[in-house]
């Protein structure tokens, strides 16, 4: 079972939010938009969701415009423009903008195409209970309604299952002194993270990415502290070909693989038996 990733957001009233922790209902529908023209598809769901929510006090729905990191400097202008156009308090409160590497959303949710909106039903714990794509359509809405009803009839999930620990994202810990050097290479907090889903482990470090099936992970151990010349940046071990994505000398996690994986270049002679990531 997938889980919505932990990401920061801000509603159009200016309140900072944290997903999925700040979801307000036992049942939550997220309408995730990736393009400006997706608003029409989002709006098509609103009447149906408002009607459902009127009969279900524990149902909430949210509009989540998901915008690339490069637009962060003009966030006040973008969000302000949306707020000015909307003005309705209820809509402002349920519209949460997310500025991040879009892959932080798509990877853990298994979204492979951002040409249409994603419609995701979530529990308060952030676990995905139903998922689809596209504008309102009666059959699609009927399936979502069935999933909502099933949640109402089932006992609350206390989050103690193994599934509650999947679909997680871990941010890198950045040493203050290392930030300028890493930023010059495109490595900043919003582009550096490790995502663990039921199916795979994906480590992104700026323009670099190391991806492998979860079943290929042999073990993971805490290591460190490190020397700066061996830990900061992208490092390749001359001894065994192990790869390091490093943002601090304080410590990290060494992940060893059953079968070597790529990470620097897509060549079979540059596969890595392990990866060290300095996650927080």
PDB file of C-alpha atoms in Angstrom:
ATOM      1  CA  UNK A   1       0.000   0.000   0.000  1.00  0.00           C
ATOM      2  CA  UNK A   2       1.354   3.397  -0.968  1.00  0.00           C
ATOM      3  CA  UNK A   3       1.598   6.342   1.385  1.00  0.00           C
ATOM      4  CA  UNK A   4       1.458  10.033   0.560  1.00  0.00           C
ATOM      5  CA  UNK A   5       4.973  11.471   0.940  1.00  0.00           C
ATOM      6  CA  UNK A   6       5.861  13.918   3.672  1.00  0.00           C
ATOM      7  CA  UNK A   7       6.015  17.345   2.011  1.00  0.00           C
ATOM      8  CA  UNK A   8       5.495  20.946   3.030  1.00  0.00           C
ATOM      9  CA  UNK A   9       2.600  22.924   1.584  1.00  0.00           C
ATOM     10  CA  UNK A  10       0.828  26.226   2.149  1.00  0.00           C
ATOM     11  CA  UNK A  11      -2.854  26.970   1.803  1.00  0.00           C
ATOM     12  CA  UNK A  12      -4.029  30.071  -0.037  1.00  0.00           C
ATOM     13  CA  UNK A  13      -4.867  31.741   3.261  1.00  0.00           C
ATOM     14  CA  UNK A  14      -1.136  31.712   3.983  1.00  0.00           C
ATOM     15  CA  UNK A  15      -1.025  28.922   6.576  1.00  0.00           C
ATOM     16  CA  UNK A  16       1.903  26.505   6.345  1.00  0.00           C
ATOM     17  CA  UNK A  17       0.866  22.861   6.157  1.00  0.00           C
ATOM     18  CA  UNK A  18       2.572  19.493   6.334  1.00  0.00           C
ATOM     19  CA  UNK A  19       1.274  16.596   4.277  1.00  0.00           C
ATOM     20  CA  UNK A  20      -0.035  14.103   5.145  1.00  0.00           C
ATOM     21  CA  UNK A  21       0.050  15.013   8.865  1.00  0.00           C
ATOM     22  CA  UNK A  22      -2.326  17.973   8.535  1.00  0.00           C
ATOM     23  CA  UNK A  23      -5.077  16.141   6.674  1.00  0.00           C
ATOM     24  CA  UNK A  24      -8.274  17.016   8.475  1.00  0.00           C
ATOM     25  CA  UNK A  25     -10.521  14.021   7.864  1.00  0.00           C
ATOM     26  CA  UNK A  26     -10.611  10.308   8.475  1.00  0.00           C
ATOM     27  CA  UNK A  27     -11.156  10.179   4.722  1.00  0.00           C
ATOM     28  CA  UNK A  28      -9.426  12.691   2.444  1.00  0.00           C
ATOM     29  CA  UNK A  29      -9.560  13.142  -1.318  1.00  0.00           C
ATOM     30  CA  UNK A  30      -6.526  14.848  -2.851  1.00  0.00           C
ATOM     31  CA  UNK A  31      -6.908  16.379  -6.314  1.00  0.00           C
ATOM     32  CA  UNK A  32      -3.311  16.753  -7.494  1.00  0.00           C
ATOM     33  CA  UNK A  33      -2.753  19.120 -10.420  1.00  0.00           C
ATOM     34  CA  UNK A  34       0.522  19.426 -12.328  1.00  0.00           C
ATOM     35  CA  UNK A  35      -0.394  21.915 -15.068  1.00  0.00           C
ATOM     36  CA  UNK A  36      -2.203  25.239 -15.105  1.00  0.00           C
ATOM     37  CA  UNK A  37      -4.893  23.910 -17.430  1.00  0.00           C
ATOM     38  CA  UNK A  38      -5.632  21.092 -14.979  1.00  0.00           C
ATOM     39  CA  UNK A  39      -7.839  23.425 -12.949  1.00  0.00           C
ATOM     40  CA  UNK A  40     -10.848  22.581 -15.097  1.00  0.00           C
ATOM     41  CA  UNK A  41     -10.420  18.879 -14.319  1.00  0.00           C
ATOM     42  CA  UNK A  42     -10.073  19.675 -10.613  1.00  0.00           C
ATOM     43  CA  UNK A  43     -13.190  21.864 -10.668  1.00  0.00           C
ATOM     44  CA  UNK A  44     -15.196  19.087 -12.325  1.00  0.00           C
ATOM     45  CA  UNK A  45     -14.933  17.023  -9.131  1.00  0.00           C
ATOM     46  CA  UNK A  46     -16.012  19.770  -6.723  1.00  0.00           C
ATOM     47  CA  UNK A  47     -19.845  19.473  -6.922  1.00  0.00           C
ATOM     48  CA  UNK A  48     -19.736  15.709  -6.389  1.00  0.00           C
ATOM     49  CA  UNK A  49     -17.246  15.987  -3.525  1.00  0.00           C
ATOM     50  CA  UNK A  50     -19.202  18.787  -1.862  1.00  0.00           C
ATOM     51  CA  UNK A  51     -22.331  16.644  -1.969  1.00  0.00           C
ATOM     52  CA  UNK A  52     -20.489  13.667  -0.478  1.00  0.00           C
ATOM     53  CA  UNK A  53     -18.881  15.796   2.226  1.00  0.00           C
ATOM     54  CA  UNK A  54     -22.258  17.231   3.218  1.00  0.00           C
ATOM     55  CA  UNK A  55     -23.354  13.714   4.237  1.00  0.00           C
ATOM     56  CA  UNK A  56     -19.993  12.618   5.652  1.00  0.00           C
ATOM     57  CA  UNK A  57     -18.548  14.880   8.380  1.00  0.00           C
ATOM     58  CA  UNK A  58     -15.247  12.981   8.334  1.00  0.00           C
ATOM     59  CA  UNK A  59     -14.655  13.487   4.596  1.00  0.00           C
ATOM     60  CA  UNK A  60     -12.393  16.305   3.412  1.00  0.00           C
ATOM     61  CA  UNK A  61     -11.085  17.149  -0.028  1.00  0.00           C
ATOM     62  CA  UNK A  62      -8.107  19.231  -1.056  1.00  0.00           C
ATOM     63  CA  UNK A  63      -6.814  20.824  -4.224  1.00  0.00           C
ATOM     64  CA  UNK A  64      -3.048  20.344  -4.419  1.00  0.00           C
ATOM     65  CA  UNK A  65      -1.362  22.333  -7.211  1.00  0.00           C
ATOM     66  CA  UNK A  66       2.102  20.762  -7.442  1.00  0.00           C
ATOM     67  CA  UNK A  67       4.679  23.138  -8.882  1.00  0.00           C
ATOM     68  CA  UNK A  68       8.354  22.634  -9.716  1.00  0.00           C
ATOM     69  CA  UNK A  69      11.069  23.938  -7.412  1.00  0.00           C
ATOM     70  CA  UNK A  70      12.309  26.477  -9.959  1.00  0.00           C
ATOM     71  CA  UNK A  71       9.120  28.488  -9.400  1.00  0.00           C
ATOM     72  CA  UNK A  72       9.685  28.847  -5.642  1.00  0.00           C
ATOM     73  CA  UNK A  73      11.181  32.376  -5.895  1.00  0.00           C
ATOM     74  CA  UNK A  74       7.913  33.671  -7.382  1.00  0.00           C
ATOM     75  CA  UNK A  75       5.629  31.719  -5.068  1.00  0.00           C
ATOM     76  CA  UNK A  76       4.140  34.870  -3.513  1.00  0.00           C
ATOM     77  CA  UNK A  77       3.120  36.091  -6.952  1.00  0.00           C
ATOM     78  CA  UNK A  78       1.696  32.740  -8.090  1.00  0.00           C
ATOM     79  CA  UNK A  79      -0.156  31.995  -4.865  1.00  0.00           C
ATOM     80  CA  UNK A  80      -1.303  35.595  -4.587  1.00  0.00           C
ATOM     81  CA  UNK A  81      -2.700  35.495  -8.093  1.00  0.00           C
ATOM     82  CA  UNK A  82      -4.639  32.329  -7.339  1.00  0.00           C
ATOM     83  CA  UNK A  83      -5.965  33.734  -4.066  1.00  0.00           C
ATOM     84  CA  UNK A  84      -7.086  36.948  -5.759  1.00  0.00           C
ATOM     85  CA  UNK A  85      -8.914  34.999  -8.448  1.00  0.00           C
ATOM     86  CA  UNK A  86     -10.605  32.642  -5.962  1.00  0.00           C
ATOM     87  CA  UNK A  87     -11.476  34.813  -2.925  1.00  0.00           C
ATOM     88  CA  UNK A  88     -13.927  32.239  -1.532  1.00  0.00           C
ATOM     89  CA  UNK A  89     -12.654  31.375   1.986  1.00  0.00           C
ATOM     90  CA  UNK A  90     -13.556  27.680   1.825  1.00  0.00           C
ATOM     91  CA  UNK A  91     -11.692  27.243  -1.460  1.00  0.00           C
ATOM     92  CA  UNK A  92      -8.671  29.194  -0.208  1.00  0.00           C
ATOM     93  CA  UNK A  93      -8.506  26.947   2.855  1.00  0.00           C
ATOM     94  CA  UNK A  94      -8.661  23.685   0.907  1.00  0.00           C
ATOM     95  CA  UNK A  95      -6.167  24.700  -1.803  1.00  0.00           C
ATOM     96  CA  UNK A  96      -2.642  23.807  -0.682  1.00  0.00           C
ATOM     97  CA  UNK A  97       0.222  24.644  -3.022  1.00  0.00           C
ATOM     98  CA  UNK A  98       3.297  22.414  -3.088  1.00  0.00           C
ATOM     99  CA  UNK A  99       6.605  23.703  -4.478  1.00  0.00           C
ATOM    100  CA  UNK A 100       9.071  20.848  -4.786  1.00  0.00           C
ATOM    101  CA  UNK A 101      10.762  18.441  -7.123  1.00  0.00           C
ATOM    102  CA  UNK A 102       7.580  16.994  -8.612  1.00  0.00           C
ATOM    103  CA  UNK A 103       9.131  13.530  -8.438  1.00  0.00           C
ATOM    104  CA  UNK A 104       8.816  13.734  -4.653  1.00  0.00           C
ATOM    105  CA  UNK A 105       5.094  13.371  -5.235  1.00  0.00           C
ATOM    106  CA  UNK A 106       4.956  11.156  -8.311  1.00  0.00           C
ATOM    107  CA  UNK A 107       7.500   8.522  -7.270  1.00  0.00           C
ATOM    108  CA  UNK A 108       5.945   7.338  -3.984  1.00  0.00           C
ATOM    109  CA  UNK A 109       2.445   7.514  -5.476  1.00  0.00           C
ATOM    110  CA  UNK A 110       3.438   5.555  -8.579  1.00  0.00           C
ATOM    111  CA  UNK A 111       2.363   8.370 -10.907  1.00  0.00           C
ATOM    112  CA  UNK A 112       4.075   7.938 -14.277  1.00  0.00           C
ATOM    113  CA  UNK A 113       2.218  10.586 -16.283  1.00  0.00           C
ATOM    114  CA  UNK A 114       1.599  14.182 -15.212  1.00  0.00           C
ATOM    115  CA  UNK A 115      -0.481  15.074 -18.257  1.00  0.00           C
ATOM    116  CA  UNK A 116      -3.640  14.655 -16.189  1.00  0.00           C
ATOM    117  CA  UNK A 117      -4.666  15.214 -12.591  1.00  0.00           C
ATOM    118  CA  UNK A 118      -4.343  12.487  -9.972  1.00  0.00           C
ATOM    119  CA  UNK A 119      -7.278  11.715  -7.690  1.00  0.00           C
ATOM    120  CA  UNK A 120      -6.168  10.023  -4.482  1.00  0.00           C
ATOM    121  CA  UNK A 121      -8.215   8.827  -1.503  1.00  0.00           C
ATOM    122  CA  UNK A 122      -6.201   8.906   1.715  1.00  0.00           C
ATOM    123  CA  UNK A 123      -6.729   7.903   5.301  1.00  0.00           C
ATOM    124  CA  UNK A 124      -5.707  10.245   8.092  1.00  0.00           C
ATOM    125  CA  UNK A 125      -2.503   8.190   8.235  1.00  0.00           C
ATOM    126  CA  UNK A 126      -1.664   9.142   4.644  1.00  0.00           C
ATOM    127  CA  UNK A 127      -2.141   5.625   3.293  1.00  0.00           C
ATOM    128  CA  UNK A 128      -3.599   5.478  -0.213  1.00  0.00           C
ATOM    129  CA  UNK A 129      -6.946   3.665  -0.252  1.00  0.00           C
ATOM    130  CA  UNK A 130      -7.902   4.392  -3.868  1.00  0.00           C
ATOM    131  CA  UNK A 131      -6.278   6.205  -6.775  1.00  0.00           C
ATOM    132  CA  UNK A 132      -7.153   7.244 -10.306  1.00  0.00           C
ATOM    133  CA  UNK A 133      -6.511   9.976 -12.861  1.00  0.00           C
ATOM    134  CA  UNK A 134      -8.635  12.412 -14.802  1.00  0.00           C
ATOM    135  CA  UNK A 135     -11.656  14.672 -14.566  1.00  0.00           C
ATOM    136  CA  UNK A 136     -14.997  13.718 -13.056  1.00  0.00           C
ATOM    137  CA  UNK A 137     -16.719  10.896 -14.859  1.00  0.00           C
ATOM    138  CA  UNK A 138     -19.700   8.995 -13.400  1.00  0.00           C
ATOM    139  CA  UNK A 139     -18.078   5.563 -13.411  1.00  0.00           C
ATOM    140  CA  UNK A 140     -14.884   6.918 -11.909  1.00  0.00           C
ATOM    141  CA  UNK A 141     -16.838   8.762  -9.246  1.00  0.00           C
ATOM    142  CA  UNK A 142     -18.836   5.620  -8.481  1.00  0.00           C
ATOM    143  CA  UNK A 143     -15.627   3.695  -7.831  1.00  0.00           C
ATOM    144  CA  UNK A 144     -14.350   6.474  -5.581  1.00  0.00           C
ATOM    145  CA  UNK A 145     -17.678   6.485  -3.752  1.00  0.00           C
ATOM    146  CA  UNK A 146     -17.416   2.742  -3.180  1.00  0.00           C
ATOM    147  CA  UNK A 147     -13.912   3.193  -1.751  1.00  0.00           C
ATOM    148  CA  UNK A 148     -15.116   5.958   0.579  1.00  0.00           C
ATOM    149  CA  UNK A 149     -18.009   3.787   1.752  1.00  0.00           C
ATOM    150  CA  UNK A 150     -15.643   0.887   2.385  1.00  0.00           C
ATOM    151  CA  UNK A 151     -13.503   3.129   4.583  1.00  0.00           C
ATOM    152  CA  UNK A 152     -16.563   4.246   6.550  1.00  0.00           C
ATOM    153  CA  UNK A 153     -17.579   0.659   7.189  1.00  0.00           C
ATOM    154  CA  UNK A 154     -14.147  -0.572   8.209  1.00  0.00           C
ATOM    155  CA  UNK A 155     -12.443  -0.089  11.550  1.00  0.00           C
ATOM    156  CA  UNK A 156      -9.984   2.831  11.719  1.00  0.00           C
ATOM    157  CA  UNK A 157      -6.428   1.917  10.791  1.00  0.00           C
ATOM    158  CA  UNK A 158      -4.171   2.642  13.752  1.00  0.00           C
ATOM    159  CA  UNK A 159      -1.122   2.820  11.498  1.00  0.00           C
ATOM    160  CA  UNK A 160       0.551  -0.127  13.201  1.00  0.00           C
ATOM    161  CA  UNK A 161       0.799  -2.326  10.136  1.00  0.00           C
ATOM    162  CA  UNK A 162       3.939  -2.717   8.121  1.00  0.00           C
ATOM    163  CA  UNK A 163       2.274  -0.758   5.326  1.00  0.00           C
ATOM    164  CA  UNK A 164       2.308   2.344   7.487  1.00  0.00           C
ATOM    165  CA  UNK A 165       6.070   2.371   7.258  1.00  0.00           C
ATOM    166  CA  UNK A 166       6.192   2.284   3.468  1.00  0.00           C
ATOM    167  CA  UNK A 167       5.989   5.093   0.983  1.00  0.00           C
ATOM    168  CA  UNK A 168       8.233   7.227   3.195  1.00  0.00           C
ATOM    169  CA  UNK A 169      10.644   9.960   2.167  1.00  0.00           C
ATOM    170  CA  UNK A 170      13.818  10.824   4.027  1.00  0.00           C
ATOM    171  CA  UNK A 171      15.439  14.218   3.554  1.00  0.00           C
ATOM    172  CA  UNK A 172      19.192  14.725   3.477  1.00  0.00           C
ATOM    173  CA  UNK A 173      20.836  16.499   6.411  1.00  0.00           C
ATOM    174  CA  UNK A 174      22.750  19.500   5.056  1.00  0.00           C
ATOM    175  CA  UNK A 175      25.799  20.834   6.882  1.00  0.00           C
ATOM    176  CA  UNK A 176      25.631  24.657   6.691  1.00  0.00           C
ATOM    177  CA  UNK A 177      29.191  24.918   5.373  1.00  0.00           C
ATOM    178  CA  UNK A 178      28.429  22.464   2.560  1.00  0.00           C
ATOM    179  CA  UNK A 179      25.284  24.162   1.269  1.00  0.00           C
ATOM    180  CA  UNK A 180      26.907  26.670  -1.151  1.00  0.00           C
ATOM    181  CA  UNK A 181      29.089  24.019  -2.798  1.00  0.00           C
ATOM    182  CA  UNK A 182      26.222  21.564  -3.150  1.00  0.00           C
ATOM    183  CA  UNK A 183      23.821  24.233  -4.407  1.00  0.00           C
ATOM    184  CA  UNK A 184      26.231  25.046  -7.233  1.00  0.00           C
ATOM    185  CA  UNK A 185      25.752  21.464  -8.429  1.00  0.00           C
ATOM    186  CA  UNK A 186      21.971  21.666  -8.161  1.00  0.00           C
ATOM    187  CA  UNK A 187      21.860  19.791  -4.858  1.00  0.00           C
ATOM    188  CA  UNK A 188      19.495  21.536  -2.447  1.00  0.00           C
ATOM    189  CA  UNK A 189      17.042  20.158   0.142  1.00  0.00           C
ATOM    190  CA  UNK A 190      14.146  20.068  -2.322  1.00  0.00           C
ATOM    191  CA  UNK A 191      16.142  17.934  -4.794  1.00  0.00           C
ATOM    192  CA  UNK A 192      17.825  15.590  -2.308  1.00  0.00           C
ATOM    193  CA  UNK A 193      15.816  12.801  -0.738  1.00  0.00           C
ATOM    194  CA  UNK A 194      15.463   9.041  -0.428  1.00  0.00           C
ATOM    195  CA  UNK A 195      12.061   7.521  -1.160  1.00  0.00           C
ATOM    196  CA  UNK A 196      11.158   4.038   0.072  1.00  0.00           C
ATOM    197  CA  UNK A 197       7.997   2.423  -1.303  1.00  0.00           C
ATOM    198  CA  UNK A 198       6.691  -1.133  -1.216  1.00  0.00           C
ATOM    199  CA  UNK A 199       8.416  -1.760  -4.533  1.00  0.00           C
ATOM    200  CA  UNK A 200      11.611   0.251  -4.714  1.00  0.00           C
ATOM    201  CA  UNK A 201      14.188   2.519  -3.148  1.00  0.00           C
ATOM    202  CA  UNK A 202      15.001   5.745  -4.992  1.00  0.00           C
ATOM    203  CA  UNK A 203      17.806   8.078  -3.904  1.00  0.00           C
ATOM    204  CA  UNK A 204      17.924  11.473  -5.625  1.00  0.00           C
ATOM    205  CA  UNK A 205      20.776  13.892  -5.136  1.00  0.00           C
ATOM    206  CA  UNK A 206      20.360  16.867  -7.416  1.00  0.00           C
ATOM    207  CA  UNK A 207      20.836  15.618 -10.991  1.00  0.00           C
ATOM    208  CA  UNK A 208      21.936  12.149  -9.839  1.00  0.00           C
ATOM    209  CA  UNK A 209      19.644   9.243  -9.110  1.00  0.00           C
ATOM    210  CA  UNK A 210      20.141   5.709  -7.813  1.00  0.00           C
ATOM    211  CA  UNK A 211      17.121   3.418  -8.127  1.00  0.00           C
ATOM    212  CA  UNK A 212      16.709  -0.259  -7.253  1.00  0.00           C
ATOM    213  CA  UNK A 213      13.938  -2.715  -6.347  1.00  0.00           C
ATOM    214  CA  UNK A 214      13.408  -2.928  -2.609  1.00  0.00           C
ATOM    215  CA  UNK A 215      14.083  -6.661  -2.772  1.00  0.00           C
ATOM    216  CA  UNK A 216      17.614  -5.850  -3.975  1.00  0.00           C
ATOM    217  CA  UNK A 217      18.518  -4.178  -0.668  1.00  0.00           C
ATOM    218  CA  UNK A 218      20.766  -6.535   1.260  1.00  0.00           C
ATOM    219  CA  UNK A 219      21.076  -4.488   4.439  1.00  0.00           C
ATOM    220  CA  UNK A 220      21.382  -0.931   5.736  1.00  0.00           C
ATOM    221  CA  UNK A 221      23.632   0.235   8.558  1.00  0.00           C
ATOM    222  CA  UNK A 222      24.312   3.552  10.250  1.00  0.00           C
ATOM    223  CA  UNK A 223      27.821   4.872   9.582  1.00  0.00           C
ATOM    224  CA  UNK A 224      29.928   7.959  10.276  1.00  0.00           C
ATOM    225  CA  UNK A 225      31.158  10.455  11.136  1.00  0.00           C
ATOM    226  CA  UNK A 226      33.160  11.006   7.955  1.00  0.00           C
ATOM    227  CA  UNK A 227      35.990  13.135   6.684  1.00  0.00           C
ATOM    228  CA  UNK A 228      34.814  15.990   4.486  1.00  0.00           C
ATOM    229  CA  UNK A 229      36.847  15.001   1.424  1.00  0.00           C
ATOM    230  CA  UNK A 230      35.203  11.569   1.500  1.00  0.00           C
ATOM    231  CA  UNK A 231      31.645  12.561   2.272  1.00  0.00           C
ATOM    232  CA  UNK A 232      30.570  15.896   0.789  1.00  0.00           C
ATOM    233  CA  UNK A 233      29.129  15.726  -2.704  1.00  0.00           C
ATOM    234  CA  UNK A 234      28.993  12.714  -5.002  1.00  0.00           C
ATOM    235  CA  UNK A 235      31.845  10.344  -4.162  1.00  0.00           C
ATOM    236  CA  UNK A 236      32.984   7.077  -5.701  1.00  0.00           C
ATOM    237  CA  UNK A 237      35.034   4.614  -3.669  1.00  0.00           C
ATOM    238  CA  UNK A 238      38.146   3.486  -5.515  1.00  0.00           C
ATOM    239  CA  UNK A 239      38.283   0.421  -3.290  1.00  0.00           C
ATOM    240  CA  UNK A 240      34.942  -1.190  -4.120  1.00  0.00           C
ATOM    241  CA  UNK A 241      33.063   1.214  -6.396  1.00  0.00           C
ATOM    242  CA  UNK A 242      30.584   2.175  -3.687  1.00  0.00           C
ATOM    243  CA  UNK A 243      28.730   5.436  -4.202  1.00  0.00           C
ATOM    244  CA  UNK A 244      28.169   8.247  -1.704  1.00  0.00           C
ATOM    245  CA  UNK A 245      25.570  10.993  -1.848  1.00  0.00           C
ATOM    246  CA  UNK A 246      26.854  13.221   0.928  1.00  0.00           C
ATOM    247  CA  UNK A 247      25.662  16.482   2.429  1.00  0.00           C
ATOM    248  CA  UNK A 248      27.166  16.306   5.927  1.00  0.00           C
ATOM    249  CA  UNK A 249      30.069  14.669   7.737  1.00  0.00           C
ATOM    250  CA  UNK A 250      27.982  13.840  10.813  1.00  0.00           C
ATOM    251  CA  UNK A 251      26.789  10.447   9.640  1.00  0.00           C
ATOM    252  CA  UNK A 252      24.481   8.575   7.336  1.00  0.00           C
ATOM    253  CA  UNK A 253      23.217   5.199   6.214  1.00  0.00           C
ATOM    254  CA  UNK A 254      25.131   2.685   4.104  1.00  0.00           C
ATOM    255  CA  UNK A 255      22.820   0.606   1.909  1.00  0.00           C
ATOM    256  CA  UNK A 256      24.283  -2.575   0.436  1.00  0.00           C
ATOM    257  CA  UNK A 257      22.743  -4.311  -2.568  1.00  0.00           C
ATOM    258  CA  UNK A 258      22.475  -7.947  -3.589  1.00  0.00           C
ATOM    259  CA  UNK A 259      23.184  -6.921  -7.181  1.00  0.00           C
ATOM    260  CA  UNK A 260      25.128  -3.737  -8.075  1.00  0.00           C
ATOM    261  CA  UNK A 261      23.091  -0.814  -9.383  1.00  0.00           C
ATOM    262  CA  UNK A 262      23.745   2.286 -11.466  1.00  0.00           C
ATOM    263  CA  UNK A 263      23.940   5.774 -10.109  1.00  0.00           C
ATOM    264  CA  UNK A 264      26.467   7.963 -11.891  1.00  0.00           C
ATOM    265  CA  UNK A 265      26.320   6.894 -15.519  1.00  0.00           C
ATOM    266  CA  UNK A 266      24.140   4.287 -17.287  1.00  0.00           C
ATOM    267  CA  UNK A 267      26.966   1.843 -18.039  1.00  0.00           C
ATOM    268  CA  UNK A 268      27.344  -1.718 -16.813  1.00  0.00           C
ATOM    269  CA  UNK A 269      30.989  -1.090 -15.848  1.00  0.00           C
ATOM    270  CA  UNK A 270      29.893   1.669 -13.471  1.00  0.00           C
ATOM    271  CA  UNK A 271      27.577  -0.262 -11.175  1.00  0.00           C
ATOM    272  CA  UNK A 272      27.799   0.170  -7.430  1.00  0.00           C
ATOM    273  CA  UNK A 273      27.616  -2.531  -4.736  1.00  0.00           C
ATOM    274  CA  UNK A 274      26.453  -0.020  -2.142  1.00  0.00           C
ATOM    275  CA  UNK A 275      25.235   3.506  -1.572  1.00  0.00           C
ATOM    276  CA  UNK A 276      25.834   5.805   1.386  1.00  0.00           C
ATOM    277  CA  UNK A 277      23.284   8.559   1.924  1.00  0.00           C
ATOM    278  CA  UNK A 278      23.530  11.236   4.604  1.00  0.00           C
ATOM    279  CA  UNK A 279      19.837  11.390   5.405  1.00  0.00           C
ATOM    280  CA  UNK A 280      18.568  13.098   8.529  1.00  0.00           C
TER     281      UNK A 280
END
